[in-house]
Coordinates of C-alpha atoms in Angstrom, one line a residue:
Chain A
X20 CA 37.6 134.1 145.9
X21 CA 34.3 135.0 148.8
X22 CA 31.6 135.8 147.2
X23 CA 31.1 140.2 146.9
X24 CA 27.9 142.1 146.7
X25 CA 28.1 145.8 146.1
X26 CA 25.4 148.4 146.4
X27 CA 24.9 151.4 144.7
X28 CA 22.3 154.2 145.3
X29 CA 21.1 155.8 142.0
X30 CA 19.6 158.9 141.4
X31 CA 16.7 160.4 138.7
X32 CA 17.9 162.1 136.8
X33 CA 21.6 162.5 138.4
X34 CA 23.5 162.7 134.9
X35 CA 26.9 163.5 136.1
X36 CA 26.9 160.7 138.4
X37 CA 25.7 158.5 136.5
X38 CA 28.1 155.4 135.8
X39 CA 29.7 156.1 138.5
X40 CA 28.3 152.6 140.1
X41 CA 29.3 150.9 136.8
X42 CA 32.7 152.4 137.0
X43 CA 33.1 150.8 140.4
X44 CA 32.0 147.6 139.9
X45 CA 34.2 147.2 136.8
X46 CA 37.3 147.9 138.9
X47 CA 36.2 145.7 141.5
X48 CA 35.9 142.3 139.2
X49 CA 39.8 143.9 137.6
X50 CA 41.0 142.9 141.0
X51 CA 39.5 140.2 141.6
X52 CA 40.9 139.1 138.2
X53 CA 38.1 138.2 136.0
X54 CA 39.0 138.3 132.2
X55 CA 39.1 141.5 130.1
X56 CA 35.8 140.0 127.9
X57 CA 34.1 139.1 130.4
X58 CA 34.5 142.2 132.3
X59 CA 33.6 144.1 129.4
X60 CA 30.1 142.7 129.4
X61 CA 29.8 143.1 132.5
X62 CA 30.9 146.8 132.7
X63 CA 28.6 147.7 129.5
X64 CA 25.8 145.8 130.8
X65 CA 25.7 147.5 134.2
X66 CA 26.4 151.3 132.7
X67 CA 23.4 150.4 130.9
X68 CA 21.1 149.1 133.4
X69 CA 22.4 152.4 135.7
X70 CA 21.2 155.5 133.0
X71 CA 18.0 153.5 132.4
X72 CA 17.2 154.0 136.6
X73 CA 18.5 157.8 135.8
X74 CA 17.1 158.5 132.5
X75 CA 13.6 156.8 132.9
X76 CA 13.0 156.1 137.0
X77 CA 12.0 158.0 140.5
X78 CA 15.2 156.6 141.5
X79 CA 17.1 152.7 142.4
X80 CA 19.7 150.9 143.0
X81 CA 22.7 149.1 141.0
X82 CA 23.7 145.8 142.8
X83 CA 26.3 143.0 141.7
X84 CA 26.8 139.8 143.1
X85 CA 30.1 138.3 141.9
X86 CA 30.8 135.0 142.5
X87 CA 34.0 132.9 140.3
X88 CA 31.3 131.3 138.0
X89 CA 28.8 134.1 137.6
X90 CA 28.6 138.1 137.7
X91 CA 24.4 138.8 138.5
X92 CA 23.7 142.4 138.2
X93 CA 20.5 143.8 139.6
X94 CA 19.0 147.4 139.0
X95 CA 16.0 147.9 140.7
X96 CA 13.7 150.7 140.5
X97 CA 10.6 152.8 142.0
X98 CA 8.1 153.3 139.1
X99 CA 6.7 154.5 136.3
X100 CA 7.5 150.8 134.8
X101 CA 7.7 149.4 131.4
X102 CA 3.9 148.9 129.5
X103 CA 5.2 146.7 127.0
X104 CA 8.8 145.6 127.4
X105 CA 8.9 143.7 124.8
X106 CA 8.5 146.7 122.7
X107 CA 11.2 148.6 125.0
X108 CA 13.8 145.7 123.8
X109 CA 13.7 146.6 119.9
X110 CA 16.6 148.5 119.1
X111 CA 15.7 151.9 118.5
X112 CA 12.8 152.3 120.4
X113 CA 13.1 155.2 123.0
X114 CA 11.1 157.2 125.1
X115 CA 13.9 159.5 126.5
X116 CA 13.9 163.0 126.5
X117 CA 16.0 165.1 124.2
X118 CA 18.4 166.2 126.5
X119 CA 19.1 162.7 127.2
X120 CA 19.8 161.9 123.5
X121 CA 22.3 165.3 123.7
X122 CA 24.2 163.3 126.2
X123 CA 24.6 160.6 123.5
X124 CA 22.3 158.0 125.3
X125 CA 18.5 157.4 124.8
X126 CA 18.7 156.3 121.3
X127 CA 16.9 153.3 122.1
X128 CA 20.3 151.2 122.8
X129 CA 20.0 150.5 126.2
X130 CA 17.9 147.3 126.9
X131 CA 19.7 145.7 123.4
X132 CA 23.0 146.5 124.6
X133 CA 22.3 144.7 127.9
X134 CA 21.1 141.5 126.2
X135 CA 23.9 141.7 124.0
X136 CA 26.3 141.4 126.9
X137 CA 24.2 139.2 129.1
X138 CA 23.9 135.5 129.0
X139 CA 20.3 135.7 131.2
X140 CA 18.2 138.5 131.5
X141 CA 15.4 139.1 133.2
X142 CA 12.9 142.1 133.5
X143 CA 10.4 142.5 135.6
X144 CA 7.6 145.4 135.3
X145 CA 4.9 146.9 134.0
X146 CA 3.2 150.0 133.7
X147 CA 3.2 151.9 137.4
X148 CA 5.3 149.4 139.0
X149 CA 9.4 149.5 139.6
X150 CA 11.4 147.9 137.1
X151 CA 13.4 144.9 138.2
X152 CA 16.7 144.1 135.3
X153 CA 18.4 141.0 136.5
X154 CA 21.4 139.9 134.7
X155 CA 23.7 137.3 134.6
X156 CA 26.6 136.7 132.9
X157 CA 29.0 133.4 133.5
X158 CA 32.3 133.2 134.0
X159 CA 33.3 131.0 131.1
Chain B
X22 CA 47.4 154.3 101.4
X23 CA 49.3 153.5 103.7
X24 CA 49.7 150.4 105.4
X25 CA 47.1 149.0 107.4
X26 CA 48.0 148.7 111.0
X27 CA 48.0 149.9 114.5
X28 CA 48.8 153.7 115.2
X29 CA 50.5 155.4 117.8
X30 CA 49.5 157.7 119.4
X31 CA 51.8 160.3 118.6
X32 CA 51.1 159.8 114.7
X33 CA 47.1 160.3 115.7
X34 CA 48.8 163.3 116.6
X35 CA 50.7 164.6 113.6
X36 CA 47.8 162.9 111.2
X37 CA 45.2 165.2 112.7
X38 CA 47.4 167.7 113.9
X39 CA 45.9 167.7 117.1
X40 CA 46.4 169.3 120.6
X41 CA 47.2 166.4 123.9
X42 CA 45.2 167.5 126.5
X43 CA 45.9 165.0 128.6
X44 CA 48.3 162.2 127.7
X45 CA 51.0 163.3 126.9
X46 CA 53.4 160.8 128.1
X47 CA 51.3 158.3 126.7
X48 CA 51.8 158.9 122.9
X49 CA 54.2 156.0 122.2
X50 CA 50.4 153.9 122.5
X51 CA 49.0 151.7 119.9
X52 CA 45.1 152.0 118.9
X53 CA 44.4 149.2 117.1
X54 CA 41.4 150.3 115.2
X55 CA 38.9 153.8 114.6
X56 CA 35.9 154.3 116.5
X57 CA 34.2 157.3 115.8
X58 CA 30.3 158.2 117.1
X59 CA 28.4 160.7 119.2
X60 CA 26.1 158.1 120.2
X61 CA 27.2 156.5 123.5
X62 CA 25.6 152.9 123.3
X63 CA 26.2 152.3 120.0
X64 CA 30.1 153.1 121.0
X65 CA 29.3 150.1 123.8
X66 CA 27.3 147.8 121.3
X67 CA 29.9 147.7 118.6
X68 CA 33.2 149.5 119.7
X69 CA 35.9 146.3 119.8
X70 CA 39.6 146.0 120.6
X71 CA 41.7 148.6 121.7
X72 CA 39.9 151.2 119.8
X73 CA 40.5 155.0 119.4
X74 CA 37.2 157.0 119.7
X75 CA 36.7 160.0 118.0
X76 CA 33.4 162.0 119.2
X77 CA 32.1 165.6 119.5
X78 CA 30.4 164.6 122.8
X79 CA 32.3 166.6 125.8
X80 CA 30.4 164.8 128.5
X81 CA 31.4 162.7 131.4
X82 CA 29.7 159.6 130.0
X83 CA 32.5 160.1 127.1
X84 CA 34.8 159.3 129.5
X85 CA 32.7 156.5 131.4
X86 CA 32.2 155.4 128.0
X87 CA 35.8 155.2 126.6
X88 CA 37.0 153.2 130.1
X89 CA 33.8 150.4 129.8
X90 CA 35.1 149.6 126.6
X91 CA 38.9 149.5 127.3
X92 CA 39.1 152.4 124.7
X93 CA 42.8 153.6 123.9
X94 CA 42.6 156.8 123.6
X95 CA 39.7 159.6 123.3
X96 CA 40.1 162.2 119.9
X97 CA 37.2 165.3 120.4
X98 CA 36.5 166.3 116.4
X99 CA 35.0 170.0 115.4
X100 CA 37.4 171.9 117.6
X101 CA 35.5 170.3 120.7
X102 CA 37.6 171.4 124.1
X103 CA 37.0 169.4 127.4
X104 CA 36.7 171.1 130.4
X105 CA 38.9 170.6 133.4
X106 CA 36.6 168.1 135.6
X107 CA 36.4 166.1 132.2
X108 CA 40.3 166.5 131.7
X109 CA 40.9 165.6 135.4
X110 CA 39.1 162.6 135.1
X111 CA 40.4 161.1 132.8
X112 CA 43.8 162.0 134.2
X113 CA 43.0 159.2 136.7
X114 CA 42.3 156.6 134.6
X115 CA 44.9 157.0 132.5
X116 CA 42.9 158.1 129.4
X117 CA 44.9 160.1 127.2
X118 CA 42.6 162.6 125.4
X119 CA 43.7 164.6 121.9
X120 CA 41.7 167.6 119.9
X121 CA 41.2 168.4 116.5
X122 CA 39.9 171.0 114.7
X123 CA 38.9 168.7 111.8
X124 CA 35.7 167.5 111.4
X125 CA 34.2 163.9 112.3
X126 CA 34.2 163.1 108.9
X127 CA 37.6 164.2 107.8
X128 CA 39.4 163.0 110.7
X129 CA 38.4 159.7 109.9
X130 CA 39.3 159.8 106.6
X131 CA 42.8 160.9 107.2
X132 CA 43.3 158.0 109.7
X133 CA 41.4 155.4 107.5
X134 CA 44.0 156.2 104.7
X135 CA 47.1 156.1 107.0
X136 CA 46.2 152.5 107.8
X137 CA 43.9 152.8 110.8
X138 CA 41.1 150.0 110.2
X139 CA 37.6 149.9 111.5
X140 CA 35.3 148.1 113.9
X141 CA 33.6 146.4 110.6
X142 CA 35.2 143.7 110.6
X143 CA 37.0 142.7 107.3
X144 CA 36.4 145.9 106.1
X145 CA 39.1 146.5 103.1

């Protein structure tokens, strides 16, 4: 198996797209043939990363490289950052709006989940930057 | 009690008395265990195995939602109707999606008790 890297534009605030990217990259590594569990985290881990450029960004970007030994997923944003991410990784901590948590997301789930599923992750930001989420999960 | 056990579909059906909205030739499936949430990532942090998920949530990231996780089948609770886009969606992936008038609450009991198991882990 080459390796692929896919590209996704993502859009503030863009709800009803939103996972679309996901979505694609998750039937991309079904035909290349990764396993279900591994796929899974994957999938969940990039949804994630997606509705936190939506929910919280001016806008980004979704990427995967997929490799046989490793999926890396990479959202990238413009702005307004994360002060204190260590804070933004507790489990229930949220700063989404209430329409957000109507939609059943922005409970404070989202940074958790992703380190659930990932077996590296990285965050870069801080307040007035872009947010950089780089995940990696192995194929193993 | 009844056994505890996989369900198909089509006795989701009868146990809730629910409508198919899309599905329908689908109901000889197996769900393996109850999922039931109107919270989105918690259905992605602890959902496991072929799960049915019950929600009120009549959103697109249901759907999303339901196909990250491998999710069986989708029950809305409270009398909660999908529109078409939502309906047509999941038409292409193959997502069969049920209705019932019974609350979230009640709907779970009524499957718990005809031998659908949780996501809990050893949980009887």
């Amino acid at each position: 198996m080459p390796s692929l890297k896919l590209s996704f534009p993502v859009r503030a605030r863009d709800f009803l797209a939103g996972g679309n990217g996901a979505a694609h990259i998750r039937q991309v590594l079904q035909q290349v043939g990764f396993p279900p569990e591994i796929i899974r985290r994957a999938a969940i881990a990039a949804y994630e990363a997606e509705m936190n450029i939506i929910i919280h960004s001016y806008g980004g970007e979704l990427k995967a490289h997929i490799t046989p030994g490793a999926i890396t997923i990479t959202a990238v944003d413009d702005g307004p950052g994360i002060p204190d991410i260590e804070l933004a990784m507790q489990e229930g901590y949220s700063t989404a709006p209430r329409e957000i948590q109507e939609m059943g997301f922005g409970a404070g789930m989202g940074l958790p989940n992703i380190r659930r599923c990932a077996d590296e992750l990285e965050i870069k930001s801080g307040a007035g930057q872009g947010t950089t989420v780089n995940i990696i999960i192995y194929n193993r | 009690m009844g056994e505890v056990g996989p369900l198909k579909l089509k006795e989701v059906q009868a146990i809730l008395n629910a409508e198919v909205f899309t599905g329908m030739d689908k109901l000889e499936l197996e769900v393996e265990a109850g999922f039931a949430s109107d919270l989105m990532s918690d259905v992605l942090a602890f959902a496991s195995c072929r799960i049915l998920l019950l929600t009120g949530l009549t959103n697109p990231h249901v759907i999303h939602t339901a196909t990250m996780i491998d999710a069986a089948a989708i029950v809305f609770v409270r009398g909660k109707r999908p529109d078409k886009s939502l309906i047509q969606a999941a038409r292409e992936v193959g997502l069969p999606l049920l209705g019932t008038r019974f609350l979230m609450y009640d709907s779970c009991g009524r499957l718990f008790q005809a031998g659908l198991k949780g996501c809990s882990g050893d949980d009887r």
